[in-house]
Coordinates of C-alpha atoms in Angstrom, one line a residue:
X1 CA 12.9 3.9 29.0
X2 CA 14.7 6.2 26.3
X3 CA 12.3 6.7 23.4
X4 CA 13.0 4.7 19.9
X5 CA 14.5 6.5 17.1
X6 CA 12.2 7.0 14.3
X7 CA 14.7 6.5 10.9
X8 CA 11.7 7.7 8.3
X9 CA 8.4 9.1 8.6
X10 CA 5.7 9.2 5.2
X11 CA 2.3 9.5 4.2
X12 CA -0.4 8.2 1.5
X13 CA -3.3 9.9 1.6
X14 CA -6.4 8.7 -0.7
X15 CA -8.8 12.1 -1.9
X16 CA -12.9 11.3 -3.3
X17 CA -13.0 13.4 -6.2
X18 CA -15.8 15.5 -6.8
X19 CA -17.2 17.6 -9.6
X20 CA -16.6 21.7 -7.9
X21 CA -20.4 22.6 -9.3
X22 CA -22.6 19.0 -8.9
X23 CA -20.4 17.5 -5.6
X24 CA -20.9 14.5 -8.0
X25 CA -17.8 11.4 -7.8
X26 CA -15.9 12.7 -10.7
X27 CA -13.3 11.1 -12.6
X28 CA -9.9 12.7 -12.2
X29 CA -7.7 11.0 -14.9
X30 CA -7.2 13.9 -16.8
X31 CA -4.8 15.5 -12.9
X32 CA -2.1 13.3 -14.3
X33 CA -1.2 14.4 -17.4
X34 CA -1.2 17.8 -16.5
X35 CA 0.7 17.4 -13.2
X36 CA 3.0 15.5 -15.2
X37 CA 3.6 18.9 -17.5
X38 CA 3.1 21.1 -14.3
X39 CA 6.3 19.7 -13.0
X40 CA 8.1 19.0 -15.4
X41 CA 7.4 22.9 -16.1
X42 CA 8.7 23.5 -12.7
X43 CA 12.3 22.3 -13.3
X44 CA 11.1 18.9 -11.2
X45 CA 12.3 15.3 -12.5
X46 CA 9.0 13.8 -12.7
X47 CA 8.1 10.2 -14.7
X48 CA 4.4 9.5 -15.6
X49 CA 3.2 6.2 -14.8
X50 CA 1.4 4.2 -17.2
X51 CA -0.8 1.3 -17.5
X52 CA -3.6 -0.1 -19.9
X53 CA -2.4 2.6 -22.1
X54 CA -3.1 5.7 -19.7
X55 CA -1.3 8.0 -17.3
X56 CA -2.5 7.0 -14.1
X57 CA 0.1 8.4 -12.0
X58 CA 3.0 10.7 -11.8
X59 CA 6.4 9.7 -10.1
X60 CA 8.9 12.1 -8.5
X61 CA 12.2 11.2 -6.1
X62 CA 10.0 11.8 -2.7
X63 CA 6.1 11.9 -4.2
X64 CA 4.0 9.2 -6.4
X65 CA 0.6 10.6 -7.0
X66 CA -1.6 7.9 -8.5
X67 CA -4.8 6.5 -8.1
X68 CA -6.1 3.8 -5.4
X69 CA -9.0 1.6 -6.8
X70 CA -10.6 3.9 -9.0
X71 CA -10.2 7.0 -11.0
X72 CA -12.6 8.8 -8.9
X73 CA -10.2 8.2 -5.5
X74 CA -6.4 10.0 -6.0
X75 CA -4.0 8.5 -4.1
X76 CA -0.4 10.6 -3.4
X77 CA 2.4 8.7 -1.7
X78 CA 4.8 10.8 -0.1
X79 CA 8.4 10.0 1.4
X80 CA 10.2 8.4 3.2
X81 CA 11.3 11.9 4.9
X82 CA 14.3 12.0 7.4
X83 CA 15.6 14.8 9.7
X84 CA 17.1 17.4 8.2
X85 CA 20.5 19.1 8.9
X86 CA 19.1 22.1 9.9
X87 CA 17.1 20.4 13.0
X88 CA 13.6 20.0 11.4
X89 CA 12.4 16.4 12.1
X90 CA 11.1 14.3 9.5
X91 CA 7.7 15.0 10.6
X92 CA 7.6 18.3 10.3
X93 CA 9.5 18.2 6.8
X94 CA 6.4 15.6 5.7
X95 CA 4.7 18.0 6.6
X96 CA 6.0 20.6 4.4
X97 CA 5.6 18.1 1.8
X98 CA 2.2 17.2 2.4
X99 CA 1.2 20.5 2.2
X100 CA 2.8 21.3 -0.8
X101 CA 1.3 18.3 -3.0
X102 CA -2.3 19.0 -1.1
X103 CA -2.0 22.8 -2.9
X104 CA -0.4 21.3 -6.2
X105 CA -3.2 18.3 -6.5
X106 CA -6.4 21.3 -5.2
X107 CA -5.1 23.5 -8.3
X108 CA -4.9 21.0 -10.9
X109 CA -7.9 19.7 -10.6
X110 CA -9.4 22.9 -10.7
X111 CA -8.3 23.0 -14.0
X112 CA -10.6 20.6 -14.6
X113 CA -13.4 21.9 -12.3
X114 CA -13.0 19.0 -9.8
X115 CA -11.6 19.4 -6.6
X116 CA -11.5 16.9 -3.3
X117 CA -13.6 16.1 -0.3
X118 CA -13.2 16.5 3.1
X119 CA -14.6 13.0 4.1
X120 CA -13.2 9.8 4.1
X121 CA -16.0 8.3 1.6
X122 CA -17.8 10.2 -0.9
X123 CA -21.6 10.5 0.3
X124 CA -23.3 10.1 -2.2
X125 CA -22.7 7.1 -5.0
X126 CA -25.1 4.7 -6.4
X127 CA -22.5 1.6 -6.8
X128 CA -23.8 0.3 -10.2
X129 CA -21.7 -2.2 -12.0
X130 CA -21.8 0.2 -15.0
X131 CA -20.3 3.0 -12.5
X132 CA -17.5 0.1 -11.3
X133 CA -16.4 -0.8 -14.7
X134 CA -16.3 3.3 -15.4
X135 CA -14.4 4.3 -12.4
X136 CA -12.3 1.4 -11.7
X137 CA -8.5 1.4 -12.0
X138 CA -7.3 -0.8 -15.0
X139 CA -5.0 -2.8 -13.1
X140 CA -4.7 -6.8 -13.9
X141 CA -4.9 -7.2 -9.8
X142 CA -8.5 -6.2 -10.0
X143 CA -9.5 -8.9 -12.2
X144 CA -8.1 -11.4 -10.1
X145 CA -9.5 -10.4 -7.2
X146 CA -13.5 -10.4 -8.4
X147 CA -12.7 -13.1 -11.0
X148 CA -10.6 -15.4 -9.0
X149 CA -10.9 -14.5 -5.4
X150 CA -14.4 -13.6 -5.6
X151 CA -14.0 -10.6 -3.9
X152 CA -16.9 -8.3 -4.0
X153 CA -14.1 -5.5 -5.3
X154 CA -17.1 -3.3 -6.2
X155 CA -17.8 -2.5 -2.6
X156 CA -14.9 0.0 -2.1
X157 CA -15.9 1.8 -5.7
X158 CA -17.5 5.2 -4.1
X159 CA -13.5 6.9 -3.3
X160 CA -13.1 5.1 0.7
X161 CA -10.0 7.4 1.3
X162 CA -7.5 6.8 4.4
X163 CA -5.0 8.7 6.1
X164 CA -2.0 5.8 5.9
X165 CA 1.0 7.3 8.7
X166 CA 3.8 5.4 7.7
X167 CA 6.8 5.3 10.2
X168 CA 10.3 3.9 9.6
X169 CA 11.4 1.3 12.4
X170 CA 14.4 -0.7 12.8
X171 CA 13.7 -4.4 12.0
X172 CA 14.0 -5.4 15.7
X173 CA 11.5 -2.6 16.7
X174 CA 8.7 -4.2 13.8
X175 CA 6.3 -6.3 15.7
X176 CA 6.2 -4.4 18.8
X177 CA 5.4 -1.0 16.6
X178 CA 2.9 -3.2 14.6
X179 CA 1.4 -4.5 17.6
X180 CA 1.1 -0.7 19.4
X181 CA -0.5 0.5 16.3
X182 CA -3.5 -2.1 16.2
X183 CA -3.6 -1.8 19.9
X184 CA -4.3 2.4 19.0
X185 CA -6.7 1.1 15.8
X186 CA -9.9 1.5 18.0
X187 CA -9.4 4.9 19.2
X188 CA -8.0 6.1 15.6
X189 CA -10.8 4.6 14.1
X190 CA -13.4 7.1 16.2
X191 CA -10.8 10.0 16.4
X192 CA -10.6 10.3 13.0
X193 CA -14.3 8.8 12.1
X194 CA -15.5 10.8 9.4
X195 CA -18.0 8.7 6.5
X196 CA -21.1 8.6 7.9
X197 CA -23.8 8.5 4.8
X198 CA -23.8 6.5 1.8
X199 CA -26.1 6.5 -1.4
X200 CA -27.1 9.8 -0.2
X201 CA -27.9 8.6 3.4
X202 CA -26.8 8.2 7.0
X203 CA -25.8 4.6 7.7
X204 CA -25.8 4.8 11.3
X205 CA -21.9 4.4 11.4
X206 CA -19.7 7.1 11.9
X207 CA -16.5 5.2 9.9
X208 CA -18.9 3.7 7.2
X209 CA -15.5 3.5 5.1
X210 CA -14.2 0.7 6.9
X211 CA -17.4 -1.6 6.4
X212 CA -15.4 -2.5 3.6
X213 CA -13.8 -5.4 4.7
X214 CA -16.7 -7.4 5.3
X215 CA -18.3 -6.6 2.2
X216 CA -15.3 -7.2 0.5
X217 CA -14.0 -10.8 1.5
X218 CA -18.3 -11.4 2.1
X219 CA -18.1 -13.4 -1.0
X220 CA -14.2 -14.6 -0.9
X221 CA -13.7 -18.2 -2.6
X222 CA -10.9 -18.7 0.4
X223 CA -12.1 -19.0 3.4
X224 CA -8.7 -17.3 4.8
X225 CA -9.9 -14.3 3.1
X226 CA -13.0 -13.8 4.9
X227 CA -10.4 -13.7 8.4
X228 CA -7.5 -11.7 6.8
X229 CA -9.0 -8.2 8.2
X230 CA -10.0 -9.6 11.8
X231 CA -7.5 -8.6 14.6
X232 CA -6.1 -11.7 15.6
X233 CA -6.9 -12.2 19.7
X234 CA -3.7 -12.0 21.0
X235 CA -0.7 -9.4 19.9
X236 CA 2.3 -10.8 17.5
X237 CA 5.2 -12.8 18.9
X238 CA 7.8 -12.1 16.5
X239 CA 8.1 -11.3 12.6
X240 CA 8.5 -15.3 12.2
X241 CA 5.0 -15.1 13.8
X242 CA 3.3 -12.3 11.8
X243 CA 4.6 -14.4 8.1
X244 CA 3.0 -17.4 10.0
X245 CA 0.0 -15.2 10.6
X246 CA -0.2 -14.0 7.1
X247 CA 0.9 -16.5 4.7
X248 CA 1.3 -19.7 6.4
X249 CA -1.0 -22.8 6.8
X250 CA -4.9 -22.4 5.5
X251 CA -4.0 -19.1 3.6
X252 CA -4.1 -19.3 -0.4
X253 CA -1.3 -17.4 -1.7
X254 CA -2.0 -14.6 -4.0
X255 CA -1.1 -14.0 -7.9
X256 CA 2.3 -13.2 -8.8
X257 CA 3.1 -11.0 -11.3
X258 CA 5.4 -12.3 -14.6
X259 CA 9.3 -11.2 -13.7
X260 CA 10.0 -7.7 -14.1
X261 CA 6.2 -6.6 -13.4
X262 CA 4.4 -5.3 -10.4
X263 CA 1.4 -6.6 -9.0
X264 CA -0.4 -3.5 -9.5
X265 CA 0.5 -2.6 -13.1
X266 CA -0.8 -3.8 -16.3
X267 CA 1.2 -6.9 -16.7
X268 CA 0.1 -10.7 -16.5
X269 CA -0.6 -12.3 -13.3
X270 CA 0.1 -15.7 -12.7
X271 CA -1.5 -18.0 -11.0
X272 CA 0.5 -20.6 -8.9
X273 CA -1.3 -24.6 -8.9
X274 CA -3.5 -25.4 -6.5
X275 CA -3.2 -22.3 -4.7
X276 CA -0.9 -23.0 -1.6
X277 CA -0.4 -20.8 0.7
X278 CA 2.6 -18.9 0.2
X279 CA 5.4 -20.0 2.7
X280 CA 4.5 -23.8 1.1
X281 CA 5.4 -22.3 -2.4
X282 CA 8.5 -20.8 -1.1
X283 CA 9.2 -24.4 0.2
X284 CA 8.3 -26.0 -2.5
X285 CA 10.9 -25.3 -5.2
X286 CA 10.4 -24.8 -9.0
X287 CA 6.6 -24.8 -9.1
X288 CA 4.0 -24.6 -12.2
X289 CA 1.8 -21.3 -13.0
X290 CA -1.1 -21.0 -15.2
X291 CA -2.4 -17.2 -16.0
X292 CA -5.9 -16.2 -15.1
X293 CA -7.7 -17.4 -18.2
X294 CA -6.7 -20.7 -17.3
X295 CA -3.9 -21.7 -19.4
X296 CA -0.2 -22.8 -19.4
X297 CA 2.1 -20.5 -18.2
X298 CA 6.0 -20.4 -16.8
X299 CA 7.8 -23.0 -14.4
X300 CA 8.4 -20.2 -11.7
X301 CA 11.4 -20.3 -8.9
X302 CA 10.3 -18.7 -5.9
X303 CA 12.6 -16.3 -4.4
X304 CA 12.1 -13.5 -1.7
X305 CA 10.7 -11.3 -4.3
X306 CA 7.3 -12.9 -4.1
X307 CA 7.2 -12.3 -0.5
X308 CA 8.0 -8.4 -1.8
X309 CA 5.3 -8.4 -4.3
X310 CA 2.4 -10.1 -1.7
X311 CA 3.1 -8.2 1.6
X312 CA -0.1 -6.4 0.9
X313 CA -2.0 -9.6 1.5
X314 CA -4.0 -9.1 5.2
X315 CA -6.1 -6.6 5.5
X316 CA -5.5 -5.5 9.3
X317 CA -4.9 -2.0 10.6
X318 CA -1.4 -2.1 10.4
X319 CA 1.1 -3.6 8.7
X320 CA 4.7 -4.3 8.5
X321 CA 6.0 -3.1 4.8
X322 CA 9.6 -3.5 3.7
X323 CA 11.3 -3.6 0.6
X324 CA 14.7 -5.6 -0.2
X325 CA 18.0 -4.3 -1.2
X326 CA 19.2 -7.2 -2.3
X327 CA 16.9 -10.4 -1.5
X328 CA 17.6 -13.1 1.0
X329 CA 17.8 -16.7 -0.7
X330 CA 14.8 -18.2 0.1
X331 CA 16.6 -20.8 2.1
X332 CA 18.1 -18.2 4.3
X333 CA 14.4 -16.5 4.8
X334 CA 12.8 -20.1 5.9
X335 CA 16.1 -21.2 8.5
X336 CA 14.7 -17.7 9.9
X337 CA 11.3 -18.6 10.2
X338 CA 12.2 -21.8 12.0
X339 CA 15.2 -20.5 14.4
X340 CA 13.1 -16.9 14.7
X341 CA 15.5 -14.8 13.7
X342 CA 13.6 -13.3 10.4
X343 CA 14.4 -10.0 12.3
X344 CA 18.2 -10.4 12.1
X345 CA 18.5 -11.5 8.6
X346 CA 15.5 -8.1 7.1
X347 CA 18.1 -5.9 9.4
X348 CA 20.8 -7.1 6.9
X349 CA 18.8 -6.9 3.6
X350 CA 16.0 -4.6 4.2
X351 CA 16.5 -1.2 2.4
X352 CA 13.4 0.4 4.3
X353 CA 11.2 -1.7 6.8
X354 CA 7.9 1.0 8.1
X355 CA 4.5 0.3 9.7
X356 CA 1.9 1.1 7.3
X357 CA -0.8 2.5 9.5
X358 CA -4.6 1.4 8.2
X359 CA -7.6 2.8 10.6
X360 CA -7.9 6.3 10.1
X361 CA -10.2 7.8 7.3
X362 CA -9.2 10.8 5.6
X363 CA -9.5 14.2 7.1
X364 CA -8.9 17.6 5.2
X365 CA -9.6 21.2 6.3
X366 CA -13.0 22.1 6.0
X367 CA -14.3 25.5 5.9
X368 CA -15.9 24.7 9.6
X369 CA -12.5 23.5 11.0
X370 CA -11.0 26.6 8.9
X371 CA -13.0 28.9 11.0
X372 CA -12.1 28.0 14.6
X373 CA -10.6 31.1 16.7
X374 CA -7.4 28.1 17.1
X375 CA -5.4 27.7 13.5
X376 CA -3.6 24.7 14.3
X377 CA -6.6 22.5 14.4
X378 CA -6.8 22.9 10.8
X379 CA -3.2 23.2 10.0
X380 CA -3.0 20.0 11.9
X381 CA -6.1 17.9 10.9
X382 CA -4.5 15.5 8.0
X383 CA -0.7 15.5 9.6
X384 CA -2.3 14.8 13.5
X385 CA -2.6 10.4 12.0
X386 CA 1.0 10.6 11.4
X387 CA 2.2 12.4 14.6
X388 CA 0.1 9.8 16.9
X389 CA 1.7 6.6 15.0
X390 CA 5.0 8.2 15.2
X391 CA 4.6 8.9 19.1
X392 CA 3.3 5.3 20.1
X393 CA 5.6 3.7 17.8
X394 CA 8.6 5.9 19.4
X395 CA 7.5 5.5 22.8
X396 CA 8.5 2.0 24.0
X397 CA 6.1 1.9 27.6
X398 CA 3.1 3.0 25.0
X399 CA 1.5 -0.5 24.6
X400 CA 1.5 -1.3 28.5
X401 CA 0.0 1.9 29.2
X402 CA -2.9 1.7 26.7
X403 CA -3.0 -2.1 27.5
X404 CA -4.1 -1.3 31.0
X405 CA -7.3 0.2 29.6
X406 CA -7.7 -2.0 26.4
X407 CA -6.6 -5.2 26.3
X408 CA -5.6 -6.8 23.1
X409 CA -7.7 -9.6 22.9
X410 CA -10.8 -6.9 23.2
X411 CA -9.5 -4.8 19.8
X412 CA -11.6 -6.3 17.3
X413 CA -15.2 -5.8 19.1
X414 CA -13.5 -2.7 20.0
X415 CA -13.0 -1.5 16.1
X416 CA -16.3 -2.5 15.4
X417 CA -17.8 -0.1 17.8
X418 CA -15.6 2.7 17.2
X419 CA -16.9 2.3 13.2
X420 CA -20.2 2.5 14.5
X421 CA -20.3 5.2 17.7
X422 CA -17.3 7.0 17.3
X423 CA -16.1 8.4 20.2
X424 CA -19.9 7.8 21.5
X425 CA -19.5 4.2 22.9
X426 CA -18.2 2.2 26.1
X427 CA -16.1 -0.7 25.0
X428 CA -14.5 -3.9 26.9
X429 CA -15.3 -6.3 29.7
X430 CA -15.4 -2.7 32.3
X431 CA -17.2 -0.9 29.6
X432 CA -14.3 1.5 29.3
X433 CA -15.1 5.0 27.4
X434 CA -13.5 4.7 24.4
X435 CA -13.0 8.5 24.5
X436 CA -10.8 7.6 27.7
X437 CA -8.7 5.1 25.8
X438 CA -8.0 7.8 22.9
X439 CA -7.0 10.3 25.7
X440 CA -4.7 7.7 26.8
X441 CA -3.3 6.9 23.3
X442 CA -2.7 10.6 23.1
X443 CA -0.7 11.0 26.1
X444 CA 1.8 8.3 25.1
X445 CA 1.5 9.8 21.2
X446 CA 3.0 12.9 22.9
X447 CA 5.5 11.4 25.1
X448 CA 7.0 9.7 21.5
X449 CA 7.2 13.4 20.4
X450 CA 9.6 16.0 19.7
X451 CA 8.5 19.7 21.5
X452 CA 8.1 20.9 18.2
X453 CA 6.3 18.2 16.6
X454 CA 3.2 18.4 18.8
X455 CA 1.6 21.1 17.3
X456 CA -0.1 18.2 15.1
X457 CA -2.1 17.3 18.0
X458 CA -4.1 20.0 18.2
X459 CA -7.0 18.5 15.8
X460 CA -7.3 15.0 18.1
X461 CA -7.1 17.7 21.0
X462 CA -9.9 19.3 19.8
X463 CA -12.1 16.4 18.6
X464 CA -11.6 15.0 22.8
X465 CA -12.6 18.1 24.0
X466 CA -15.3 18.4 22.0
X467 CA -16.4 15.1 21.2
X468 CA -16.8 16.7 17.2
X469 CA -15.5 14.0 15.1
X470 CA -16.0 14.8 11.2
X471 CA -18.4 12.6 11.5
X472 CA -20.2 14.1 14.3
X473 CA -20.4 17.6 12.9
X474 CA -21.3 16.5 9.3
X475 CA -24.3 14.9 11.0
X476 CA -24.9 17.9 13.0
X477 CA -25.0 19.7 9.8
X478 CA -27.1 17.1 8.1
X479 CA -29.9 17.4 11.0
X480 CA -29.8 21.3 10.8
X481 CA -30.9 21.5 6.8
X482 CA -34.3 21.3 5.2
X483 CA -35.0 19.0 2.0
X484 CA -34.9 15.1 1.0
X485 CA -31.8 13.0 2.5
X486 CA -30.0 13.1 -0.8
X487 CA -30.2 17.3 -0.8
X488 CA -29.2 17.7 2.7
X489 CA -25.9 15.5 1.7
X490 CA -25.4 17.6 -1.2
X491 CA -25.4 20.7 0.9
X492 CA -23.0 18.6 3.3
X493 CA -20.8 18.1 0.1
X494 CA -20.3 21.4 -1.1
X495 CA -18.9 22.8 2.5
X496 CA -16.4 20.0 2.4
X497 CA -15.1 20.7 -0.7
X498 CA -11.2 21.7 0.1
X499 CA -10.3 25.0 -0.6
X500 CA -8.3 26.1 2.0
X501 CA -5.1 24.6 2.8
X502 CA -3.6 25.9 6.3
X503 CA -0.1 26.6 6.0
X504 CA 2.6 24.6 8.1
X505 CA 3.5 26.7 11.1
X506 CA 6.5 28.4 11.1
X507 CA 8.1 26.1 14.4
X508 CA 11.2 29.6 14.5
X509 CA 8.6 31.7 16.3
X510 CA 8.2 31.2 19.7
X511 CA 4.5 32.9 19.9
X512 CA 2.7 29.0 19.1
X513 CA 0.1 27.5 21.7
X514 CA 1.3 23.6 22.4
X515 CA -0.9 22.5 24.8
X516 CA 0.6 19.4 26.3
X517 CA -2.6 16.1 25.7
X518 CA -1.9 15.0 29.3
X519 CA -4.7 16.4 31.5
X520 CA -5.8 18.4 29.3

């Protein structure tokens, strides 16, 4: 079967932010003020973001740089990148990009004697509510969610930092790609394991990061919430499916932000009565809102805009993301939902439609990977996420390949114990190596990919032949050194500060080693 074409390719990559001399969690919000001047000084057209009366982000035609939850976690944005004229693919121009912003972000934050981690959690924070009200983002969403929701927000405080892949599909192509990608989740999750202390200790997990989840929606006042990161047991029909899935019966709709404002910025939320879920209030016509604090606000009219705004609402490994050229009527959107045809009417209005990808945690060159006698395993490390989704997502016999040694239903114990053992665990009713089902999910990665695009496999490459995860060889490390828990993860801290940035090979010369994943 001929491969799908892949429209778009990006990335958002989240960065812990440590003090350079103390490996302390730092607060970075002085980067965006002076990579707003340090582009602007570079002939760039670059617009800060504000909100709450700070610059908390800087916005350019193909990069936003901003923060996640806190000022202590950077988060860049970057796309969506096409193919190019001159024959480079998308991927390889994101990663042109992503190496560009990696270098701009490491020297500004020198500046102010910070730099970033090369972990996917920072190892060391005492989560305090005094350190949470410091370091969180000022963003009205937040306040909702402990406030309201009753999430334990707090829980994510100490900079949990993906690698997000996100890769343009055509709107017929959506659910299958989705359901690829949280097929794949398992052996991302160990591949790219990398956060295995907190509070200055080893947890026992390799992927502490994505505990999360569970601490998270813990607490939740909706019940839905506690479900809304737990692979479903079977794969997604259609996209009428996946809304059902998300926002249909015993779901309780998120806040909507007043017209004109995002749900992220500094703006009032509202709060719709009673708390339906959200394909009721779209059914529902004209409906009342009250604000947070409890009092009266605006009649609202739903429209397909509040589906924009809340199509961050489930917390899986992957999800569908789009964003409307010119909305559907509402009407229009719930005749699709009943005749299953949502996919038909986002081809028509959808300006971009991409799978987010959610499992993998953040990996950055590290002096260790830096040293290897082969240069594309760290050149490749933090662009090796995005060349997997893009493969499986392009490569249309992927799921029923990786299906034959992990079926869907088994995905969720599956994550679990990749979070825990890594690569280091058997998982499924034949207690399958989960090492085997990342080989496999590397094979059909490849066959999605261009010749020149598989240089980025060379980290996962390496991590199966040598079962070294990040998280593996941190703890290697971490076993090695003398003194107290909390010094040893110091000492861990300070060799995975980034320094070193690998540049993007140059694909013209014919000299590179691209060992192909199958057999290898």
């Amino acid at each position: 079967m001929a491969n799908l074409r892949i429209p778009t390719v990006g990335l958002e990559l989240e960065l812990p932010i440590i003090a350079r001399a103390t490996g302390v969690s730092a607060d970075a919000r002085g980067l965006f003020p002076r990579l707003y001047q340090r582009r602007l000084a570079q002939g760039g057209v670059a617009v800060p973001i504000q909100c709450g009366g700070l610059t908390i982000g800087v916005r350019d035609p193909l990069i936003v740089t901003s923060l996640d939850n806190g000022f202590n976690n950077v988060e860049t944005a970057i796309g969506p990148c096409r193919d190019r004229a001159c024959g480079e693919t998308a991927l390889n121009s994101l990663a042109r990009h992503v190496h560009g912003e990696l270098q701009e972000i490491r020297d500004t934050l020198r500046e102010d004697g910070l730099g970033f981690l090369a972990m996917s959690q920072h190892p060391d924070v005492a989560i305090t509510p005094d350190f949470y009200r410091r370091m969180r983002a000022p963003k009205a969403i937040y306040d909702y969610w402990t406030g309201i929701r009753g999430w334990d927000h707090a829980a994510g405080i100490d900079a949990k930092a993906q690698n997000g892949p996100t890769t343009g599909v055509p709107a017929d192509a959506a659910v299958a790609a989705l359901n690829v990608t949280l097929l794949a989740a398992p052996a991302m999750i160990a591949l790219f394991a990398n956060s295995p202390f907190e509070n200055g200790s080893p947890t026992g997990w390799k992927e502490t990061r994505l505990s999360i989840w569970e601490r998270m929606f813990a607490p939740a006042a909706f019940l839905a919430d506690r479900r809304q990161h737990v692979t479903p047991s079977r794969q997604f029909e259609d996209m009428a499916d996946y809304f059902e899935w998300t926002f249909g019966a015993g779901t309780a709709m998120q806040a909507i932000p007043e017209p004109g404002a995002s749900y992220k910025a500094a703006g009032r939320l509202l709060r719709v009565a009673g708390d339906p879920p959200l394909l009721a209030f779209l059914r529902a016509g004209r409906t009342r809102t009250h604000t947070l604090d409890g009092s009266n606000g605006a009649e609202v009219q739903p429209s397909l805009s509040h589906l924009e705004d809340l199509q961050f609402s489930h917390f899986l490994d992957g999800r569908i993301r789009f964003h409307f050229g010119h909305p559907p009527p509402v009407g229009a959107f719930l005749e699709a939902l009943r005749e299953r045809t949502v996919e038909s009417l986002f081809e028509t209005h959808c300006s971009a439609l991409y799978i987010e990808g959610r499992a993998c945690g953040a990996n950055f060159p590290d002096a260790e990977l830096c040293g290897l006698s082969d240069p594309l395993v760290s050149a490749s490390v933090t662009m090796a996420a995005s060349a997997i989704q893009k493969g499986l997502i392009a490569n249309r016999d992927a799921f029923a390949r990786i299906a034959r040694v992990l079926a869907f239903p088994d995905v969720q114990a599956a994550r679990l114990s990749a979070m825990r053992h890594g690569l280091a665990t058997d998982v499924g009713p034949r207690n399958t190596p989960l090492a085997r089902i990342a080989e496999v999910v590397l094979e059909e990665a490849e066959r999605g990919l261009h010749d020149d695009e598989r240089w980025m496999l060379h980290y996962p490459i390496h991590v199966l032949r040598t079962g070294d995860t990040g998280a593996d060889r941190a703890l290697r490390s971490y076993a090695a050194l003398p003194g107290s828990p909390r010094q040893r993860v110091r000492e861990i801290m300070q060799d995975r500060l980034v320094t070193t940035l690998p540049p993007v090979p140059d694909l013209r010369q014919p000299v590179l080693d691209l060992p192909r994943a199958v057999g290898f």
